[in-house]
């Protein structure tokens, strides 16, 4: 019974395809695979906006939205109606074509990333040999869309915001890719399906997820930090900080285009979380072997919701990083740690399995990391404040 | 000559032609990016996954951004709206047609259009193997070159605060 | 430890998040139209006129002395005295206000009118839902709108109202006692005067009889 529940969507798709004439089958197969993504993830986006507002509210000792609908859950409907019916103001000196295309490109690039995420057993849209590479390639198109948005508005604030956003995204793309390289080294393949299959085994009741290894934990943490920075989320949201630069690169956008930017940003966050789940958290596999009766797609979305909750939690806790602090963190701490992580992954591969391997790798990772953190902290000179006129 | 190839070819040619013909430099770079994407798609269509995806990641994700940064930093903000198409489009098109004719003749008479035997599927692992065994020297030299470029950029952009103290 | 500050911060926000479902001290929002913040007794918004009893016209304590009108700093009170008199809170016939207007868009809630009123007739209300969509006269309150009963005053300012009520009760008792004493004195005086008159009348009656005889006797 449970295997069929697990494969219910695959079987449904095969049944529908059986009714379609053979000539149109590739097209129908593509459409049937893509439509659930186009439906589910924007729905998840809507739910996430209201969950985030309520979650942040509770963290800040207040209710979130609680008037529209039961406990405020129709708030995204209200937001959607507002966005769609707002007047679309385009500045007179703006570059009309580029101004229009930027949000479209952002949303399209964000949707493309879902093509290689395995959402359940046998449920991936495209099983590419270089799936992980495809994901990162598509992620770099987002930067171009950000630039287009910032430049086409012909406004100082938007250009400044775009520059900072691009600098931040490029800086954090390097640790993002390096953190995933360790997984590729261990799994021996760039295909996301193969990576998940490698993590789907169990020793006793414990899973083989990569996050339960020293390099996996560090890699996961680094990947999540870099993912937070890639999606311009707090505490890395200086390019779009409302109190700093108003809205940064999408300051001149209103109405539906603004909603598209918002959608693209959140979809990027979901896609990168999905990739983190695929690479480190075992994709669609259950955390304990006796829980395998729950369908695989339920586990994927459960993990995704857990990561989203983590994002919201971090947003409610940490203050915004300044631009130079952000860049210093990327190049001075995260990049060396990622390179050290790759070294440790190599050591892991060539040592015999056992507790010694675990301890050795953990020590090789922990000690330089702690020393680096200490050294970086000492570098900051805290001056004694003197008040020139107030004495 | 599949439909996919036709569409991609038209897209690439249109993109690169626009890159030559448009007036505004940033528009040119964006059109060139469309051309890059078209080329990457053609690579993917030929089943060269690694090359195609690296083309997207490197050209669209890095080179195009570098080009727009460079143009933006060195351009004066133009107050008037310039004409969309360059005034040299006729000459440029003639020269481009000439180069195309030469290249087309070279390719068509080289014998690469005869039906080639089924090529082996090059996997990423084979690329990695050959990089580490056969081509390790060029790889290291490229690494050194990139390191030199990086250090040079850092030196140029560095804040020479110690000397002014 | 690396990242210690971040972990402590995360623990604090998690405590806030879960605590907000459990305790009230981690969720301080008041859901406005359904819940209201409790007000202290000394709350004040704008003045109102107190009347005793049921009838707002007859029981109105204000005697139109116009002290509050003179003392009001922004001059937001307008009073016009009546032509006739009516008994006030203690029983004495006094003038009453034919017109008593307060412009609450001008009033600054300083409470000076309350402090100077010798008759405890004007007190501070606590109602703040006074917005109106009539932009010309909506915030000018007239005597009918300003007059509220003593019961209402007891509800909003219990200790003050009790003090005022006891004071009035004493005053009334004193006044009644005075009236009773005056009535008694008057009755005693009347009785005394009646007795005197009676004695004088009797003496009068006896006197002419006594007077006629000496007249005959004296003429010998």
PDB file of C-alpha atoms in Angstrom, chain A residues 153 155 157-158 245-254:
ATOM      1  CA  UNK A 153      15.561  52.200 -13.553  1.00  0.00           C
ATOM      2  CA  UNK A 155      18.077  55.889 -10.451  1.00  0.00           C
ATOM      3  CA  UNK A 157      19.588  54.192  -5.377  1.00  0.00           C
ATOM      4  CA  UNK A 158      18.647  51.330  -7.616  1.00  0.00           C
ATOM      5  CA  UNK A 245      18.436  51.939   0.810  1.00  0.00           C
ATOM      6  CA  UNK A 246      14.683  51.781   0.649  1.00  0.00           C
ATOM      7  CA  UNK A 247      14.303  48.847  -1.657  1.00  0.00           C
ATOM      8  CA  UNK A 248      17.579  48.775  -3.498  1.00  0.00           C
ATOM      9  CA  UNK A 249      17.456  47.502  -7.012  1.00  0.00           C
ATOM     10  CA  UNK A 250      13.694  47.173  -7.250  1.00  0.00           C
ATOM     11  CA  UNK A 251      12.882  50.580  -5.885  1.00  0.00           C
ATOM     12  CA  UNK A 252      11.284  51.782  -9.110  1.00  0.00           C
ATOM     13  CA  UNK A 253       9.071  48.760  -9.522  1.00  0.00           C
ATOM     14  CA  UNK A 254       5.463  48.696  -8.422  1.00  0.00           C
TER      15      UNK A 254
END
